[in-house]
């Protein structure tokens, strides 16, 4: 599979990792149609490629497996290649792939030359190839690296992205901890105008396995994207943890992705395609509308949003609660598909459905409950809100009930301000 396709898959997985939970009521119908662009567009993949992520929008996006073997990961089952010493170019291979075609061998050699001292096995990669339209596809390299403290998978890929587009912005935007639990994430603009993000979190945000995922993403002013991921295990998934943390430190990851060799490779991929704004992307961000409609006395601790989807984390002094909202046009078909059972129809024809659930996002947060108010106007305009008694998805309860009452939720979602925020 071309690296661009693998990266796209990784981005979609990242979006799944950081976006609001897929669940009945909130995700059904509208959300499953891809309306949650915020968390979905993660051209960087912070989590395993998490950052390949571009799920930034609201989620700030990250996912894993953007780089690596043909299945998009550094697989523990991949056949081992002869051992080589990292930090030294393979005999007979150029020290830099610049000039001439960028082959798999050159890509791997350039990657290994920038790693610290250690041994590499399971080397894999891809050079620059052409797709069906004659466009260059981004190369990548992956190895299992051992510096004597435990074997770990490390991958790096080079691609292009519209530097002024939404995907680029999302690729280097840190996710909120309300959506993606992680240790640290920093984003900065470098002196040359490049944007850089370092994400240090986990392959599984719910920590069901303690595999750590650290990811560094660089986007240059010219649109070259360099994306590196490393784990504290010899494979992204399915391999036991081999060391406390991934082998490269934060500064070492930064040095790796900012090396000029990747810019020279990216230059051979041609100009990045200009990104076309998504329909409905010019509306008011949902978090802005939501914040304006919250009852007085609530302190907003965190928020993110774009047209169509957004969230806030608010506290009334009794504990923080996560509140998310989707606003969508063209949802007429949901009148019979989703709005069934205990549904109230208002005089103007608006349908209102209320649900109260335990473990609402199905991520196992201890004591978590979620309340949903879903509304559908006769013209197909839908606003659905979900409020948790926890500060984020998959997190333990911080209070007995959500910050908002059902009546307050109804008042908020039925407000006409939402017309400006539909995605």
Coordinates of N, CA and C in Angstrom, one line a residue, residues 19-133:
X19 N -11.4 11.7 18.8 CA -12.7 12.4 18.6 C -13.7 11.9 19.7
X20 N -14.8 12.6 19.8 CA -15.8 12.2 20.8 C -16.2 10.7 20.6
X21 N -16.6 10.1 21.6 CA -16.9 8.6 21.5 C -18.0 8.3 20.5
X22 N -17.8 7.2 19.7 CA -18.8 6.7 18.8 C -19.8 6.0 19.7
X23 N -21.0 6.5 19.7 CA -22.0 5.9 20.6 C -23.4 6.2 20.0
X24 N -24.4 5.4 20.4 CA -25.7 5.6 20.0 C -26.2 7.0 20.4
X25 N -26.9 7.6 19.5 CA -27.5 8.9 19.9 C -26.6 10.1 19.5
X26 N -25.3 10.0 19.7 CA -24.4 11.1 19.4 C -23.8 10.8 18.0
X27 N -23.4 9.5 17.9 CA -22.7 9.2 16.7 C -23.6 8.6 15.6
X28 N -24.6 7.9 16.0 CA -25.5 7.3 15.0 C -25.9 8.3 13.9
X29 N -26.1 7.8 12.8 CA -26.7 8.7 11.7 C -25.7 9.8 11.4
X30 N -25.9 10.9 11.9 CA -25.1 12.1 11.6 C -23.6 11.9 11.8
X31 N -23.2 11.5 13.0 CA -21.8 11.4 13.3 C -21.1 10.3 12.5
X32 N -21.8 9.2 12.2 CA -21.2 8.2 11.5 C -21.0 8.6 10.0
X33 N -21.5 9.7 9.6 CA -21.3 10.2 8.2 C -20.1 11.0 8.2
X34 N -19.3 11.1 9.2 CA -18.1 11.8 9.1 C -18.3 13.3 9.4
X35 N -19.3 13.6 10.3 CA -19.5 15.0 10.5 C -18.5 15.5 11.6
X36 N -17.8 14.7 12.3 CA -16.9 15.1 13.3 C -15.6 15.4 12.7
X37 N -15.5 16.4 11.9 CA -14.2 16.6 11.2 C -13.1 17.0 12.2
X38 N -13.5 17.6 13.3 CA -12.5 18.1 14.2 C -11.6 17.1 14.7
X39 N -12.1 16.0 15.1 CA -11.3 15.0 15.6 C -10.8 14.1 14.6
X40 N -11.4 14.2 13.4 CA -11.1 13.2 12.4 C -9.9 13.5 11.6
X41 N -9.6 14.8 11.3 CA -8.5 15.2 10.4 C -7.2 15.3 11.1
X42 N -6.5 14.2 11.3 CA -5.3 14.2 12.0 C -4.1 13.9 11.1
X43 N -3.7 14.7 10.4 CA -2.6 14.3 9.5 C -1.4 14.0 10.2
X44 N -1.4 13.8 11.3 CA -0.2 13.5 11.9 C -0.3 12.3 12.7
X45 N -0.9 11.9 13.4 CA -1.0 10.7 14.2 C -0.3 10.7 15.4
X46 N -0.8 11.3 16.3 CA -0.1 11.3 17.5 C 0.0 10.1 18.2
X47 N -0.8 9.3 18.1 CA -0.7 8.2 18.9 C 0.0 7.2 18.2
X48 N 0.5 6.7 17.6 CA 1.2 5.8 17.0 C 1.4 6.3 15.8
X49 N 1.3 6.9 15.6 CA 1.5 7.6 14.5 C 0.5 8.6 14.8
X50 N 0.2 8.6 16.0 CA -0.8 9.4 16.5 C -0.8 10.6 15.8
X51 N 0.2 11.1 15.7 CA 0.1 12.3 15.0 C 0.1 12.1 13.6
X52 N 0.2 11.3 12.9 CA 0.2 11.3 11.5 C -0.9 11.9 11.3
X53 N -1.1 12.5 12.2 CA -2.1 12.9 12.9 C -2.9 13.9 12.4
X54 N -3.6 14.1 12.1 CA -4.2 15.2 11.8 C -5.6 15.3 12.2
X55 N -5.8 14.7 13.2 CA -7.1 14.8 13.7 C -7.2 15.9 14.6
X56 N -6.6 16.8 14.4 CA -6.6 17.8 15.4 C -7.8 18.5 15.6
X57 N -8.4 19.1 14.8 CA -9.6 19.8 15.0 C -9.8 19.8 16.4
X58 N -10.9 19.3 16.8 CA -11.2 19.3 18.2 C -10.4 18.3 18.9
X59 N -10.1 17.3 18.2 CA -9.4 16.3 18.9 C -8.0 16.5 19.0
X60 N -7.5 17.2 18.1 CA -6.1 17.4 18.1 C -5.5 16.1 17.6
X61 N -5.8 15.4 17.0 CA -5.6 14.2 16.5 C -4.5 13.4 16.6
X62 N -4.5 12.1 16.8 CA -3.4 11.2 16.7 C -3.8 9.8 16.5
X63 N -3.0 9.1 16.0 CA -3.2 7.7 15.8 C -2.0 6.9 15.6
X64 N -2.1 5.7 15.5 CA -0.9 4.9 15.4 C -0.8 4.2 14.1
X65 N 0.4 3.7 13.8 CA 0.5 2.9 12.6 C 0.6 3.7 11.3
X66 N 1.1 4.9 11.3 CA 1.1 5.6 10.1 C 2.3 5.2 9.3
X67 N 3.3 4.7 10.0 CA 4.5 4.3 9.3 C 4.9 2.9 9.6
X68 N 5.7 2.3 8.8 CA 6.1 1.0 9.0 C 6.0 0.1 7.9
X69 N 5.7 -1.2 8.1 CA 5.7 -2.2 7.1 C 4.4 -2.0 6.3
X70 N 4.2 -2.9 5.4 CA 3.1 -2.8 4.5 C 1.7 -2.6 5.1
X71 N 1.6 -3.1 6.4 CA 0.3 -3.0 7.0 C 0.2 -1.8 7.8
X72 N 1.2 -0.9 7.7 CA 1.1 0.4 8.4 C 1.7 0.4 9.7
X73 N 2.4 -0.6 10.1 CA 3.0 -0.7 11.4 C 4.3 -1.4 11.4
X74 N 5.2 -1.2 12.4 CA 6.4 -2.0 12.5 C 6.0 -3.3 13.2
X75 N 5.8 -4.3 12.4 CA 5.2 -5.5 13.0 C 6.2 -6.4 13.6
X76 N 5.8 -7.0 14.7 CA 6.7 -8.0 15.4 C 6.9 -9.2 14.6
X77 N 5.9 -9.4 13.7 CA 6.0 -10.6 12.9 C 6.8 -10.4 11.6
X78 N 7.2 -9.2 11.3 CA 7.9 -8.9 10.1 C 9.3 -9.7 10.1
X79 N 9.7 -10.2 9.0 CA 10.9 -10.9 8.9 C 12.1 -10.1 9.3
X80 N 13.0 -10.6 10.0 CA 14.2 -9.8 10.4 C 15.1 -9.7 9.3
X81 N 15.8 -8.5 9.2 CA 16.8 -8.3 8.1 C 18.1 -8.4 8.9
X82 N 19.2 -8.5 8.1 CA 20.5 -8.5 8.8 C 20.7 -7.4 9.7
X83 N 21.4 -7.6 10.9 CA 21.6 -6.6 11.8 C 22.6 -5.6 11.3
X84 N 22.3 -4.3 11.6 CA 23.2 -3.2 11.2 C 23.3 -2.3 12.4
X85 N 24.4 -1.5 12.4 CA 24.6 -0.6 13.5 C 24.0 0.8 13.2
X86 N 23.1 1.3 14.0 CA 22.5 2.6 13.8 C 23.6 3.6 14.0
X87 N 23.4 4.7 13.3 CA 24.4 5.8 13.4 C 25.5 5.7 12.4
X88 N 25.5 4.6 11.6 CA 26.5 4.4 10.6 C 25.8 4.0 9.3
X89 N 26.2 4.5 8.2 CA 25.6 4.2 6.9 C 25.9 2.8 6.6
X90 N 25.0 2.1 6.0 CA 25.2 0.7 5.5 C 26.3 0.7 4.4
X91 N 27.3 -0.1 4.5 CA 28.3 -0.2 3.5 C 27.8 -0.2 2.1
X92 N 28.3 0.7 1.3 CA 27.9 0.8 -0.1 C 26.7 1.6 -0.3
X93 N 26.0 2.1 0.7 CA 24.8 2.9 0.6 C 25.2 4.4 0.8
X94 N 24.6 5.3 0.0 CA 25.0 6.7 0.2 C 24.5 7.2 1.5
X95 N 25.2 8.2 2.1 CA 24.9 8.7 3.4 C 23.6 9.6 3.3
X96 N 23.3 10.1 2.1 CA 22.1 10.9 1.9 C 21.4 10.5 0.6
X97 N 20.1 10.4 0.7 CA 19.4 10.0 -0.5 C 19.2 11.1 -1.5
X98 N 19.6 12.3 -1.1 CA 19.4 13.5 -2.0 C 20.2 13.2 -3.3
X99 N 19.5 13.5 -4.4 CA 20.2 13.3 -5.7 C 19.8 12.0 -6.2
X100 N 19.3 11.9 -7.4 CA 18.9 10.6 -8.0 C 17.6 10.2 -7.3
X101 N 17.1 9.0 -7.6 CA 15.9 8.5 -7.1 C 16.0 8.1 -5.6
X102 N 15.0 8.3 -4.9 CA 15.0 7.9 -3.5 C 14.5 6.5 -3.4
X103 N 15.4 5.6 -3.2 CA 15.0 4.2 -3.1 C 14.7 3.8 -1.7
X104 N 14.1 2.6 -1.5 CA 13.9 2.0 -0.2 C 15.2 2.0 0.5
X105 N 16.3 1.5 -0.1 CA 17.6 1.3 0.5 C 18.2 2.7 1.0
X106 N 18.0 3.7 0.1 CA 18.5 5.0 0.5 C 17.7 5.6 1.6
X107 N 16.5 5.4 1.6 CA 15.6 5.9 2.7 C 16.0 5.3 4.0
X108 N 16.2 4.0 4.1 CA 16.6 3.3 5.3 C 17.9 3.8 5.7
X109 N 18.9 3.9 4.8 CA 20.2 4.3 5.2 C 20.2 5.7 5.8
X110 N 19.5 6.6 5.2 CA 19.4 8.0 5.7 C 18.8 8.0 7.1
X111 N 17.8 7.2 7.3 CA 17.1 7.1 8.6 C 18.0 6.6 9.7
X112 N 18.7 5.5 9.4 CA 19.6 4.9 10.3 C 20.8 5.8 10.7
X113 N 21.3 6.5 9.7 CA 22.4 7.4 9.9 C 22.1 8.5 11.0
X114 N 20.8 8.8 11.2 CA 20.4 9.8 12.1 C 20.0 9.3 13.5
X115 N 20.0 7.9 13.6 CA 19.7 7.3 14.9 C 21.0 7.3 15.8
X116 N 20.8 7.3 17.1 CA 22.0 7.1 18.0 C 22.6 5.8 17.9
X117 N 23.7 5.5 18.6 CA 24.3 4.2 18.6 C 23.4 3.1 19.1
X118 N 23.4 2.0 18.3 CA 22.5 0.9 18.6 C 22.5 0.0 17.5
X119 N 21.7 -1.1 17.6 CA 21.6 -2.1 16.6 C 20.1 -2.1 16.0
X120 N 20.0 -2.3 14.7 CA 18.7 -2.3 14.1 C 18.4 -3.7 13.5
X121 N 17.2 -4.1 13.5 CA 16.7 -5.3 12.8 C 15.4 -4.9 12.2
X122 N 14.8 -5.9 11.5 CA 13.5 -5.7 10.9 C 13.4 -4.4 10.1
X123 N 14.4 -4.1 9.3 CA 14.4 -2.9 8.6 C 13.4 -3.0 7.4
X124 N 12.6 -2.0 7.2 CA 11.6 -1.9 6.2 C 11.5 -0.5 5.7
X125 N 10.9 -0.3 4.5 CA 10.7 1.0 4.0 C 10.2 1.0 2.6
X126 N 10.2 2.2 2.0 CA 9.7 2.4 0.7 C 10.4 3.7 0.2
X127 N 10.8 3.7 -1.1 CA 11.3 4.9 -1.7 C 10.2 5.7 -2.3
X128 N 10.6 6.7 -3.1 CA 9.6 7.5 -3.8 C 9.1 6.7 -5.0
X129 N 7.8 6.5 -5.1 CA 7.3 5.8 -6.3 C 6.2 6.7 -6.9
X130 N 5.7 6.4 -8.0 CA 4.6 7.2 -8.6 C 3.3 6.5 -8.5
X131 N 2.3 7.3 -8.3 CA 0.9 6.7 -8.2 C 0.4 6.7 -9.7
X132 N -0.9 6.3 -9.8 CA -1.5 6.2 -11.1 C -1.5 7.5 -11.9
X133 N -1.5 8.6 -11.2 CA -1.5 9.9 -11.9 C -0.1 10.4 -12.1

